[in-house]
JSON list of N, CA and C in Angstrom, two decimals:
[
{"chain": "V", "resi": 1, "resn": "UNK", "atom": "N", "xyz": [-108.77, -40.33, 235.35]},
{"chain": "V", "resi": 1, "resn": "UNK", "atom": "CA", "xyz": [-107.37, -40.32, 235.61]},
{"chain": "V", "resi": 1, "resn": "UNK", "atom": "C", "xyz": [-106.48, -41.31, 234.58]},
{"chain": "V", "resi": 2, "resn": "UNK", "atom": "N", "xyz": [-105.51, -40.75, 234.18]},
{"chain": "V", "resi": 2, "resn": "UNK", "atom": "CA", "xyz": [-104.66, -41.63, 233.11]},
{"chain": "V", "resi": 2, "resn": "UNK", "atom": "C", "xyz": [-103.30, -41.77, 233.73]},
{"chain": "V", "resi": 3, "resn": "UNK", "atom": "N", "xyz": [-102.73, -42.96, 233.67]},
{"chain": "V", "resi": 3, "resn": "UNK", "atom": "CA", "xyz": [-101.20, -43.16, 234.01]},
{"chain": "V", "resi": 3, "resn": "UNK", "atom": "C", "xyz": [-100.45, -43.37, 232.81]},
{"chain": "V", "resi": 4, "resn": "UNK", "atom": "N", "xyz": [-99.28, -42.55, 232.70]},
{"chain": "V", "resi": 4, "resn": "UNK", "atom": "CA", "xyz": [-98.39, -42.48, 231.74]},
{"chain": "V", "resi": 4, "resn": "UNK", "atom": "C", "xyz": [-97.09, -43.12, 232.24]},
{"chain": "V", "resi": 5, "resn": "UNK", "atom": "N", "xyz": [-96.65, -44.10, 231.73]},
{"chain": "V", "resi": 5, "resn": "UNK", "atom": "CA", "xyz": [-95.27, -44.80, 232.20]},
{"chain": "V", "resi": 5, "resn": "UNK", "atom": "C", "xyz": [-94.27, -44.28, 231.03]},
{"chain": "V", "resi": 6, "resn": "UNK", "atom": "N", "xyz": [-93.50, -43.39, 231.31]},
{"chain": "V", "resi": 6, "resn": "UNK", "atom": "CA", "xyz": [-92.60, -42.92, 230.18]},
{"chain": "V", "resi": 6, "resn": "UNK", "atom": "C", "xyz": [-91.35, -42.11, 230.97]},
{"chain": "V", "resi": 7, "resn": "UNK", "atom": "N", "xyz": [-90.39, -41.98, 230.22]},
{"chain": "V", "resi": 7, "resn": "UNK", "atom": "CA", "xyz": [-89.12, -41.25, 230.81]},
{"chain": "V", "resi": 7, "resn": "UNK", "atom": "C", "xyz": [-89.41, -39.84, 231.03]},
{"chain": "V", "resi": 8, "resn": "UNK", "atom": "N", "xyz": [-89.01, -39.17, 232.11]},
{"chain": "V", "resi": 8, "resn": "UNK", "atom": "CA", "xyz": [-89.16, -37.73, 232.48]},
{"chain": "V", "resi": 8, "resn": "UNK", "atom": "C", "xyz": [-88.74, -36.92, 231.34]},
{"chain": "V", "resi": 9, "resn": "UNK", "atom": "N", "xyz": [-87.69, -37.27, 230.35]},
{"chain": "V", "resi": 9, "resn": "UNK", "atom": "CA", "xyz": [-87.34, -36.43, 229.51]},
{"chain": "V", "resi": 9, "resn": "UNK", "atom": "C", "xyz": [-88.32, -36.26, 228.38]},
{"chain": "V", "resi": 10, "resn": "UNK", "atom": "N", "xyz": [-89.45, -37.10, 228.44]},
{"chain": "V", "resi": 10, "resn": "UNK", "atom": "CA", "xyz": [-90.58, -37.05, 227.40]},
{"chain": "V", "resi": 10, "resn": "UNK", "atom": "C", "xyz": [-91.72, -36.24, 227.98]},
{"chain": "V", "resi": 11, "resn": "UNK", "atom": "N", "xyz": [-91.56, -35.57, 229.05]},
{"chain": "V", "resi": 11, "resn": "UNK", "atom": "CA", "xyz": [-92.66, -34.97, 229.82]},
{"chain": "V", "resi": 11, "resn": "UNK", "atom": "C", "xyz": [-93.18, -33.83, 228.90]},
{"chain": "V", "resi": 12, "resn": "UNK", "atom": "N", "xyz": [-92.51, -33.07, 228.15]},
{"chain": "V", "resi": 12, "resn": "UNK", "atom": "CA", "xyz": [-93.02, -32.00, 227.31]},
{"chain": "V", "resi": 12, "resn": "UNK", "atom": "C", "xyz": [-94.04, -32.55, 226.34]},
{"chain": "V", "resi": 13, "resn": "UNK", "atom": "N", "xyz": [-94.15, -33.87, 226.04]},
{"chain": "V", "resi": 13, "resn": "UNK", "atom": "CA", "xyz": [-95.18, -34.50, 225.16]},
{"chain": "V", "resi": 13, "resn": "UNK", "atom": "C", "xyz": [-96.52, -34.41, 225.62]},
{"chain": "V", "resi": 14, "resn": "UNK", "atom": "N", "xyz": [-96.61, -34.26, 227.01]},
{"chain": "V", "resi": 14, "resn": "UNK", "atom": "CA", "xyz": [-97.82, -34.52, 227.84]},
{"chain": "V", "resi": 14, "resn": "UNK", "atom": "C", "xyz": [-98.35, -33.21, 228.63]},
{"chain": "V", "resi": 15, "resn": "UNK", "atom": "N", "xyz": [-97.36, -32.22, 228.96]},
{"chain": "V", "resi": 15, "resn": "UNK", "atom": "CA", "xyz": [-97.70, -31.25, 229.64]},
{"chain": "V", "resi": 15, "resn": "UNK", "atom": "C", "xyz": [-98.95, -30.31, 229.22]},
{"chain": "V", "resi": 16, "resn": "UNK", "atom": "N", "xyz": [-99.10, -30.24, 227.97]},
{"chain": "V", "resi": 16, "resn": "UNK", "atom": "CA", "xyz": [-100.25, -29.48, 227.48]},
{"chain": "V", "resi": 16, "resn": "UNK", "atom": "C", "xyz": [-101.62, -30.19, 227.31]},
{"chain": "V", "resi": 17, "resn": "UNK", "atom": "N", "xyz": [-101.54, -31.49, 227.67]},
{"chain": "V", "resi": 17, "resn": "UNK", "atom": "CA", "xyz": [-102.75, -32.15, 227.67]},
{"chain": "V", "resi": 17, "resn": "UNK", "atom": "C", "xyz": [-103.22, -32.66, 229.03]},
{"chain": "V", "resi": 18, "resn": "UNK", "atom": "N", "xyz": [-102.81, -31.95, 230.17]},
{"chain": "V", "resi": 18, "resn": "UNK", "atom": "CA", "xyz": [-103.12, -32.47, 231.50]},
{"chain": "V", "resi": 18, "resn": "UNK", "atom": "C", "xyz": [-103.54, -31.29, 232.42]},
{"chain": "V", "resi": 19, "resn": "UNK", "atom": "N", "xyz": [-104.30, -31.54, 233.49]},
{"chain": "V", "resi": 19, "resn": "UNK", "atom": "CA", "xyz": [-104.52, -30.53, 234.52]},
{"chain": "V", "resi": 19, "resn": "UNK", "atom": "C", "xyz": [-103.56, -30.44, 235.64]},
{"chain": "V", "resi": 20, "resn": "UNK", "atom": "N", "xyz": [-102.96, -31.88, 235.81]},
{"chain": "V", "resi": 20, "resn": "UNK", "atom": "CA", "xyz": [-101.85, -32.00, 236.94]},
{"chain": "V", "resi": 20, "resn": "UNK", "atom": "C", "xyz": [-100.92, -33.09, 236.63]},
{"chain": "V", "resi": 21, "resn": "UNK", "atom": "N", "xyz": [-99.79, -33.08, 237.21]},
{"chain": "V", "resi": 21, "resn": "UNK", "atom": "CA", "xyz": [-98.89, -34.19, 237.04]},
{"chain": "V", "resi": 21, "resn": "UNK", "atom": "C", "xyz": [-98.46, -34.57, 238.63]},
{"chain": "V", "resi": 22, "resn": "UNK", "atom": "N", "xyz": [-98.23, -35.89, 238.66]},
{"chain": "V", "resi": 22, "resn": "UNK", "atom": "CA", "xyz": [-97.73, -36.60, 239.91]},
{"chain": "V", "resi": 22, "resn": "UNK", "atom": "C", "xyz": [-96.63, -37.34, 239.51]},
{"chain": "V", "resi": 23, "resn": "UNK", "atom": "N", "xyz": [-95.42, -36.97, 240.09]},
{"chain": "V", "resi": 23, "resn": "UNK", "atom": "CA", "xyz": [-94.17, -37.58, 239.71]},
{"chain": "V", "resi": 23, "resn": "UNK", "atom": "C", "xyz": [-93.51, -38.51, 240.75]},
{"chain": "V", "resi": 24, "resn": "UNK", "atom": "N", "xyz": [-92.98, -39.59, 240.45]},
{"chain": "V", "resi": 24, "resn": "UNK", "atom": "CA", "xyz": [-92.36, -40.44, 241.27]},
{"chain": "V", "resi": 24, "resn": "UNK", "atom": "C", "xyz": [-90.75, -40.09, 241.18]},
{"chain": "V", "resi": 25, "resn": "UNK", "atom": "N", "xyz": [-90.19, -39.34, 242.02]},
{"chain": "V", "resi": 25, "resn": "UNK", "atom": "CA", "xyz": [-88.74, -38.89, 241.81]},
{"chain": "V", "resi": 25, "resn": "UNK", "atom": "C", "xyz": [-87.70, -39.50, 242.63]},
{"chain": "V", "resi": 26, "resn": "UNK", "atom": "N", "xyz": [-88.17, -40.46, 243.46]},
{"chain": "V", "resi": 26, "resn": "UNK", "atom": "CA", "xyz": [-87.22, -41.09, 244.40]},
{"chain": "V", "resi": 26, "resn": "UNK", "atom": "C", "xyz": [-87.03, -42.55, 244.38]},
{"chain": "V", "resi": 27, "resn": "UNK", "atom": "N", "xyz": [-86.22, -43.05, 245.21]},
{"chain": "V", "resi": 27, "resn": "UNK", "atom": "CA", "xyz": [-86.08, -44.40, 245.27]},
{"chain": "V", "resi": 27, "resn": "UNK", "atom": "C", "xyz": [-86.58, -44.93, 246.51]},
{"chain": "V", "resi": 28, "resn": "UNK", "atom": "N", "xyz": [-87.10, -46.18, 246.61]},
{"chain": "V", "resi": 28, "resn": "UNK", "atom": "CA", "xyz": [-87.80, -46.54, 247.84]},
{"chain": "V", "resi": 28, "resn": "UNK", "atom": "C", "xyz": [-86.86, -47.59, 248.62]},
{"chain": "V", "resi": 29, "resn": "UNK", "atom": "N", "xyz": [-86.97, -47.89, 249.85]},
{"chain": "V", "resi": 29, "resn": "UNK", "atom": "CA", "xyz": [-86.35, -48.90, 250.69]},
{"chain": "V", "resi": 29, "resn": "UNK", "atom": "C", "xyz": [-86.13, -50.32, 249.96]},
{"chain": "V", "resi": 30, "resn": "UNK", "atom": "N", "xyz": [-87.25, -50.68, 249.57]},
{"chain": "V", "resi": 30, "resn": "UNK", "atom": "CA", "xyz": [-87.24, -51.98, 248.84]},
{"chain": "V", "resi": 30, "resn": "UNK", "atom": "C", "xyz": [-86.18, -52.12, 247.54]},
{"chain": "V", "resi": 31, "resn": "UNK", "atom": "N", "xyz": [-86.01, -50.93, 246.87]},
{"chain": "V", "resi": 31, "resn": "UNK", "atom": "CA", "xyz": [-84.99, -51.18, 246.03]},
{"chain": "V", "resi": 31, "resn": "UNK", "atom": "C", "xyz": [-83.58, -51.33, 246.32]},
{"chain": "V", "resi": 32, "resn": "UNK", "atom": "N", "xyz": [-83.34, -50.83, 247.75]},
{"chain": "V", "resi": 32, "resn": "UNK", "atom": "CA", "xyz": [-82.11, -50.79, 248.20]},
{"chain": "V", "resi": 32, "resn": "UNK", "atom": "C", "xyz": [-82.12, -52.40, 248.98]},
{"chain": "V", "resi": 33, "resn": "UNK", "atom": "N", "xyz": [-83.06, -52.90, 249.61]},
{"chain": "V", "resi": 33, "resn": "UNK", "atom": "CA", "xyz": [-83.34, -54.01, 250.27]},
{"chain": "V", "resi": 33, "resn": "UNK", "atom": "C", "xyz": [-83.30, -55.23, 249.55]},
{"chain": "V", "resi": 34, "resn": "UNK", "atom": "N", "xyz": [-83.76, -55.13, 248.26]},
{"chain": "V", "resi": 34, "resn": "UNK", "atom": "CA", "xyz": [-83.99, -56.29, 247.43]},
{"chain": "V", "resi": 34, "resn": "UNK", "atom": "C", "xyz": [-82.58, -56.59, 246.72]},
{"chain": "V", "resi": 35, "resn": "UNK", "atom": "N", "xyz": [-81.92, -57.59, 246.89]},
{"chain": "V", "resi": 35, "resn": "UNK", "atom": "CA", "xyz": [-80.59, -57.99, 246.31]},
{"chain": "V", "resi": 35, "resn": "UNK", "atom": "C", "xyz": [-80.78, -57.96, 244.76]},
{"chain": "V", "resi": 36, "resn": "UNK", "atom": "N", "xyz": [-81.74, -58.62, 244.35]},
{"chain": "V", "resi": 36, "resn": "UNK", "atom": "CA", "xyz": [-82.03, -58.66, 242.82]},
{"chain": "V", "resi": 36, "resn": "UNK", "atom": "C", "xyz": [-82.15, -57.32, 242.16]},
{"chain": "V", "resi": 37, "resn": "UNK", "atom": "N", "xyz": [-82.43, -56.40, 242.79]},
{"chain": "V", "resi": 37, "resn": "UNK", "atom": "CA", "xyz": [-82.50, -54.94, 242.17]},
{"chain": "V", "resi": 37, "resn": "UNK", "atom": "C", "xyz": [-81.16, -54.38, 241.77]},
{"chain": "V", "resi": 38, "resn": "UNK", "atom": "N", "xyz": [-79.97, -54.98, 242.46]},
{"chain": "V", "resi": 38, "resn": "UNK", "atom": "CA", "xyz": [-78.67, -54.40, 242.04]},
{"chain": "V", "resi": 38, "resn": "UNK", "atom": "C", "xyz": [-78.24, -53.06, 242.88]},
{"chain": "V", "resi": 39, "resn": "UNK", "atom": "N", "xyz": [-79.15, -52.61, 243.73]},
{"chain": "V", "resi": 39, "resn": "UNK", "atom": "CA", "xyz": [-78.86, -51.36, 244.40]},
{"chain": "V", "resi": 39, "resn": "UNK", "atom": "C", "xyz": [-78.24, -51.57, 245.95]},
{"chain": "V", "resi": 40, "resn": "UNK", "atom": "N", "xyz": [-78.42, -52.76, 246.41]},
{"chain": "V", "resi": 40, "resn": "UNK", "atom": "CA", "xyz": [-78.08, -52.95, 247.78]},
{"chain": "V", "resi": 40, "resn": "UNK", "atom": "C", "xyz": [-76.69, -53.02, 248.30]},
{"chain": "V", "resi": 41, "resn": "UNK", "atom": "N", "xyz": [-76.37, -52.30, 249.36]},
{"chain": "V", "resi": 41, "resn": "UNK", "atom": "CA", "xyz": [-75.01, -52.32, 249.89]},
{"chain": "V", "resi": 41, "resn": "UNK", "atom": "C", "xyz": [-74.74, -53.36, 250.74]},
{"chain": "V", "resi": 42, "resn": "UNK", "atom": "N", "xyz": [-75.93, -54.09, 251.13]},
{"chain": "V", "resi": 42, "resn": "UNK", "atom": "CA", "xyz": [-75.73, -55.11, 252.38]},
{"chain": "V", "resi": 42, "resn": "UNK", "atom": "C", "xyz": [-75.85, -56.48, 251.74]},
{"chain": "V", "resi": 43, "resn": "UNK", "atom": "N", "xyz": [-76.46, -56.57, 250.49]},
{"chain": "V", "resi": 43, "resn": "UNK", "atom": "CA", "xyz": [-76.67, -58.08, 250.10]},
{"chain": "V", "resi": 43, "resn": "UNK", "atom": "C", "xyz": [-76.11, -58.15, 248.57]},
{"chain": "V", "resi": 44, "resn": "UNK", "atom": "N", "xyz": [-75.55, -59.28, 248.32]},
{"chain": "V", "resi": 44, "resn": "UNK", "atom": "CA", "xyz": [-74.85, -59.41, 247.03]},
{"chain": "V", "resi": 44, "resn": "UNK", "atom": "C", "xyz": [-76.11, -59.73, 246.04]},
{"chain": "V", "resi": 45, "resn": "UNK", "atom": "N", "xyz": [-75.98, -59.29, 244.94]},
{"chain": "V", "resi": 45, "resn": "UNK", "atom": "CA", "xyz": [-77.09, -59.54, 243.97]},
{"chain": "V", "resi": 45, "resn": "UNK", "atom": "C", "xyz": [-76.45, -59.09, 242.40]},
{"chain": "V", "resi": 46, "resn": "UNK", "atom": "N", "xyz": [-77.23, -59.37, 241.38]},
{"chain": "V", "resi": 46, "resn": "UNK", "atom": "CA", "xyz": [-76.80, -59.09, 240.11]},
{"chain": "V", "resi": 46, "resn": "UNK", "atom": "C", "xyz": [-76.49, -57.56, 239.87]},
{"chain": "V", "resi": 47, "resn": "UNK", "atom": "N", "xyz": [-75.66, -57.14, 239.02]},
{"chain": "V", "resi": 47, "resn": "UNK", "atom": "CA", "xyz": [-75.35, -55.74, 238.77]},
{"chain": "V", "resi": 47, "resn": "UNK", "atom": "C", "xyz": [-76.41, -55.40, 237.73]},
{"chain": "V", "resi": 48, "resn": "UNK", "atom": "N", "xyz": [-77.63, -54.89, 238.38]},
{"chain": "V", "resi": 48, "resn": "UNK", "atom": "CA", "xyz": [-78.86, -54.52, 237.54]},
{"chain": "V", "resi": 48, "resn": "UNK", "atom": "C", "xyz": [-78.88, -52.94, 237.44]},
{"chain": "V", "resi": 49, "resn": "UNK", "atom": "N", "xyz": [-79.35, -52.47, 238.65]},
{"chain": "V", "resi": 49, "resn": "UNK", "atom": "CA", "xyz": [-79.44, -51.09, 238.83]},
{"chain": "V", "resi": 49, "resn": "UNK", "atom": "C", "xyz": [-80.43, -50.32, 237.93]},
{"chain": "V", "resi": 50, "resn": "UNK", "atom": "N", "xyz": [-81.54, -51.01, 237.48]},
{"chain": "V", "resi": 50, "resn": "UNK", "atom": "CA", "xyz": [-82.38, -50.36, 236.42]},
{"chain": "V", "resi": 50, "resn": "UNK", "atom": "C", "xyz": [-83.58, -49.81, 237.38]},
{"chain": "V", "resi": 51, "resn": "UNK", "atom": "N", "xyz": [-83.95, -48.53, 237.14]},
{"chain": "V", "resi": 51, "resn": "UNK", "atom": "CA", "xyz": [-85.04, -48.04, 237.94]},
{"chain": "V", "resi": 51, "resn": "UNK", "atom": "C", "xyz": [-86.36, -48.43, 237.34]},
{"chain": "V", "resi": 52, "resn": "UNK", "atom": "N", "xyz": [-86.28, -48.63, 235.92]},
{"chain": "V", "resi": 52, "resn": "UNK", "atom": "CA", "xyz": [-87.35, -49.21, 235.27]},
{"chain": "V", "resi": 52, "resn": "UNK", "atom": "C", "xyz": [-87.02, -50.57, 234.83]},
{"chain": "V", "resi": 53, "resn": "UNK", "atom": "N", "xyz": [-87.67, -51.79, 235.25]},
{"chain": "V", "resi": 53, "resn": "UNK", "atom": "CA", "xyz": [-87.27, -53.11, 235.06]},
{"chain": "V", "resi": 53, "resn": "UNK", "atom": "C", "xyz": [-87.60, -53.34, 233.58]},
{"chain": "V", "resi": 54, "resn": "UNK", "atom": "N", "xyz": [-88.43, -52.44, 232.94]},
{"chain": "V", "resi": 54, "resn": "UNK", "atom": "CA", "xyz": [-88.85, -52.75, 231.52]},
{"chain": "V", "resi": 54, "resn": "UNK", "atom": "C", "xyz": [-87.62, -52.32, 230.55]},
{"chain": "V", "resi": 55, "resn": "UNK", "atom": "N", "xyz": [-86.71, -51.52, 231.07]},
{"chain": "V", "resi": 55, "resn": "UNK", "atom": "CA", "xyz": [-85.46, -51.19, 230.28]},
{"chain": "V", "resi": 55, "resn": "UNK", "atom": "C", "xyz": [-84.64, -52.33, 230.02]},
{"chain": "V", "resi": 56, "resn": "UNK", "atom": "N", "xyz": [-84.23, -52.54, 228.92]},
{"chain": "V", "resi": 56, "resn": "UNK", "atom": "CA", "xyz": [-83.35, -53.40, 228.41]},
{"chain": "V", "resi": 56, "resn": "UNK", "atom": "C", "xyz": [-81.80, -53.48, 228.94]},
{"chain": "V", "resi": 57, "resn": "UNK", "atom": "N", "xyz": [-81.32, -52.15, 228.97]},
{"chain": "V", "resi": 57, "resn": "UNK", "atom": "CA", "xyz": [-80.01, -52.04, 229.45]},
{"chain": "V", "resi": 57, "resn": "UNK", "atom": "C", "xyz": [-79.67, -51.99, 230.95]},
{"chain": "V", "resi": 58, "resn": "UNK", "atom": "N", "xyz": [-78.94, -52.91, 231.39]},
{"chain": "V", "resi": 58, "resn": "UNK", "atom": "CA", "xyz": [-78.64, -52.78, 232.92]},
{"chain": "V", "resi": 58, "resn": "UNK", "atom": "C", "xyz": [-77.38, -52.28, 233.03]},
{"chain": "V", "resi": 59, "resn": "UNK", "atom": "N", "xyz": [-76.95, -52.19, 234.36]},
{"chain": "V", "resi": 59, "resn": "UNK", "atom": "CA", "xyz": [-75.51, -51.68, 234.80]},
{"chain": "V", "resi": 59, "resn": "UNK", "atom": "C", "xyz": [-74.57, -52.71, 234.27]},
{"chain": "V", "resi": 60, "resn": "UNK", "atom": "N", "xyz": [-74.91, -54.14, 234.32]},
{"chain": "V", "resi": 60, "resn": "UNK", "atom": "CA", "xyz": [-74.17, -55.07, 233.97]},
{"chain": "V", "resi": 60, "resn": "UNK", "atom": "C", "xyz": [-73.68, -55.12, 232.57]},
{"chain": "V", "resi": 61, "resn": "UNK", "atom": "N", "xyz": [-74.69, -54.71, 231.63]},
{"chain": "V", "resi": 61, "resn": "UNK", "atom": "CA", "xyz": [-74.41, -54.59, 230.22]},
{"chain": "V", "resi": 61, "resn": "UNK", "atom": "C", "xyz": [-73.46, -53.33, 229.98]},
{"chain": "V", "resi": 62, "resn": "UNK", "atom": "N", "xyz": [-73.77, -52.26, 230.68]},
{"chain": "V", "resi": 62, "resn": "UNK", "atom": "CA", "xyz": [-72.76, -51.10, 230.62]},
{"chain": "V", "resi": 62, "resn": "UNK", "atom": "C", "xyz": [-71.32, -51.41, 231.04]},
{"chain": "V", "resi": 63, "resn": "UNK", "atom": "N", "xyz": [-71.04, -51.84, 232.19]},
{"chain": "V", "resi": 63, "resn": "UNK", "atom": "CA", "xyz": [-69.82, -52.22, 232.82]},
{"chain": "V", "resi": 63, "resn": "UNK", "atom": "C", "xyz": [-69.11, -53.39, 231.80]},
{"chain": "V", "resi": 64, "resn": "UNK", "atom": "N", "xyz": [-69.77, -54.28, 231.24]},
{"chain": "V", "resi": 64, "resn": "UNK", "atom": "CA", "xyz": [-69.11, -55.62, 230.66]},
{"chain": "V", "resi": 64, "resn": "UNK", "atom": "C", "xyz": [-69.22, -55.32, 229.16]},
{"chain": "V", "resi": 65, "resn": "UNK", "atom": "N", "xyz": [-69.96, -54.74, 228.48]},
{"chain": "V", "resi": 65, "resn": "UNK", "atom": "CA", "xyz": [-70.08, -54.48, 227.17]},
{"chain": "V", "resi": 65, "resn": "UNK", "atom": "C", "xyz": [-69.65, -53.19, 226.39]},
{"chain": "V", "resi": 66, "resn": "UNK", "atom": "N", "xyz": [-69.64, -52.29, 227.13]},
{"chain": "V", "resi": 66, "resn": "UNK", "atom": "CA", "xyz": [-69.19, -50.77, 226.69]},
{"chain": "V", "resi": 66, "resn": "UNK", "atom": "C", "xyz": [-67.78, -50.85, 226.37]},
{"chain": "V", "resi": 67, "resn": "UNK", "atom": "N", "xyz": [-67.23, -50.30, 225.30]},
{"chain": "V", "resi": 67, "resn": "UNK", "atom": "CA", "xyz": [-65.73, -50.09, 225.03]},
{"chain": "V", "resi": 67, "resn": "UNK", "atom": "C", "xyz": [-65.31, -49.07, 226.11]},
{"chain": "V", "resi": 68, "resn": "UNK", "atom": "N", "xyz": [-64.03, -49.10, 226.25]},
{"chain": "V", "resi": 68, "resn": "UNK", "atom": "CA", "xyz": [-63.22, -48.18, 227.27]},
{"chain": "V", "resi": 68, "resn": "UNK", "atom": "C", "xyz": [-63.59, -46.86, 227.07]},
{"chain": "V", "resi": 69, "resn": "UNK", "atom": "N", "xyz": [-63.48, -46.27, 225.83]},
{"chain": "V", "resi": 69, "resn": "UNK", "atom": "CA", "xyz": [-63.88, -44.92, 225.41]},
{"chain": "V", "resi": 69, "resn": "UNK", "atom": "C", "xyz": [-65.42, -44.51, 225.78]},
{"chain": "V", "resi": 70, "resn": "UNK", "atom": "N", "xyz": [-66.22, -45.62, 225.56]},
{"chain": "V", "resi": 70, "resn": "UNK", "atom": "CA", "xyz": [-67.67, -45.41, 225.91]},
{"chain": "V", "resi": 70, "resn": "UNK", "atom": "C", "xyz": [-67.90, -45.14, 227.26]},
{"chain": "V", "resi": 71, "resn": "UNK", "atom": "N", "xyz": [-67.18, -45.99, 228.06]},
{"chain": "V", "resi": 71, "resn": "UNK", "atom": "CA", "xyz": [-67.21, -45.89, 229.70]},
{"chain": "V", "resi": 71, "resn": "UNK", "atom": "C", "xyz": [-66.71, -44.50, 230.06]},
{"chain": "V", "resi": 72, "resn": "UNK", "atom": "N", "xyz": [-65.58, -44.16, 229.56]},
{"chain": "V", "resi": 72, "resn": "UNK", "atom": "CA", "xyz": [-64.86, -42.79, 230.00]},
{"chain": "V", "resi": 72, "resn": "UNK", "atom": "C", "xyz": [-66.03, -41.62, 229.64]},
{"chain": "V", "resi": 73, "resn": "UNK", "atom": "N", "xyz": [-66.62, -41.79, 228.58]},
{"chain": "V", "resi": 73, "resn": "UNK", "atom": "CA", "xyz": [-67.51, -40.70, 228.12]},
{"chain": "V", "resi": 73, "resn": "UNK", "atom": "C", "xyz": [-68.90, -40.71, 229.17]},
{"chain": "V", "resi": 74, "resn": "UNK", "atom": "N", "xyz": [-69.32, -41.90, 229.54]},
{"chain": "V", "resi": 74, "resn": "UNK", "atom": "CA", "xyz": [-70.45, -42.09, 230.54]},
{"chain": "V", "resi": 74, "resn": "UNK", "atom": "C", "xyz": [-69.99, -41.41, 231.77]},
{"chain": "V", "resi": 75, "resn": "UNK", "atom": "N", "xyz": [-68.75, -41.89, 232.38]},
{"chain": "V", "resi": 75, "resn": "UNK", "atom": "CA", "xyz": [-68.34, -41.44, 233.67]},
{"chain": "V", "resi": 75, "resn": "UNK", "atom": "C", "xyz": [-68.01, -39.92, 233.54]},
{"chain": "V", "resi": 76, "resn": "UNK", "atom": "N", "xyz": [-67.57, -39.47, 232.69]},
{"chain": "V", "resi": 76, "resn": "UNK", "atom": "CA", "xyz": [-67.18, -37.86, 232.53]},
{"chain": "V", "resi": 76, "resn": "UNK", "atom": "C", "xyz": [-68.51, -37.02, 232.53]},
{"chain": "V", "resi": 77, "resn": "UNK", "atom": "N", "xyz": [-69.40, -37.60, 231.65]},
{"chain": "V", "resi": 77, "resn": "UNK", "atom": "CA", "xyz": [-70.67, -36.72, 231.54]},
{"chain": "V", "resi": 77, "resn": "UNK", "atom": "C", "xyz": [-71.51, -36.80, 232.58]},
{"chain": "V", "resi": 78, "resn": "UNK", "atom": "N", "xyz": [-71.58, -38.09, 233.29]},
{"chain": "V", "resi": 78, "resn": "UNK", "atom": "CA", "xyz": [-72.73, -38.40, 234.35]},
{"chain": "V", "resi": 78, "resn": "UNK", "atom": "C", "xyz": [-72.18, -38.51, 235.72]},
{"chain": "V", "resi": 79, "resn": "UNK", "atom": "N", "xyz": [-70.92, -38.77, 235.75]},
{"chain": "V", "resi": 79, "resn": "UNK", "atom": "CA", "xyz": [-70.44, -39.05, 237.22]},
{"chain": "V", "resi": 79, "resn": "UNK", "atom": "C", "xyz": [-70.29, -37.68, 237.93]},
{"chain": "V", "resi": 80, "resn": "UNK", "atom": "N", "xyz": [-70.37, -37.84, 239.21]},
{"chain": "V", "resi": 80, "resn": "UNK", "atom": "CA", "xyz": [-70.18, -36.58, 240.16]},
{"chain": "V", "resi": 80, "resn": "UNK", "atom": "C", "xyz": [-68.70, -36.28, 240.27]},
{"chain": "V", "resi": 81, "resn": "UNK", "atom": "N", "xyz": [-67.88, -37.09, 240.25]},
{"chain": "V", "resi": 81, "resn": "UNK", "atom": "CA", "xyz": [-66.42, -36.91, 240.43]},
{"chain": "V", "resi": 81, "resn": "UNK", "atom": "C", "xyz": [-65.80, -36.97, 239.00]},
{"chain": "V", "resi": 82, "resn": "UNK", "atom": "N", "xyz": [-65.12, -35.92, 238.69]},
{"chain": "V", "resi": 82, "resn": "UNK", "atom": "CA", "xyz": [-64.65, -35.85, 237.16]},
{"chain": "V", "resi": 82, "resn": "UNK", "atom": "C", "xyz": [-63.26, -36.51, 237.29]},
{"chain": "V", "resi": 83, "resn": "UNK", "atom": "N", "xyz": [-62.52, -36.62, 238.40]},
{"chain": "V", "resi": 83, "resn": "UNK", "atom": "CA", "xyz": [-61.32, -37.28, 238.38]},
{"chain": "V", "resi": 83, "resn": "UNK", "atom": "C", "xyz": [-61.24, -38.47, 238.99]}
]
């Protein structure tokens, strides 16, 4: 058995070389319960919100360092509410 830690968008690099795939597609209660993860509604914490803690870019970086036009593009392309 081999574990591959990668982004789902890169899955096509692996599917020809495996017999099966197990995916972790959800969030867990500790992600919402731990304030330091940045997902909690009931605890104050840093604006992190990274699913993969090895990623360098956090929600704090996006909100505080992106230019207004970049934020508009992110919200338009990835937000569920267009207006």
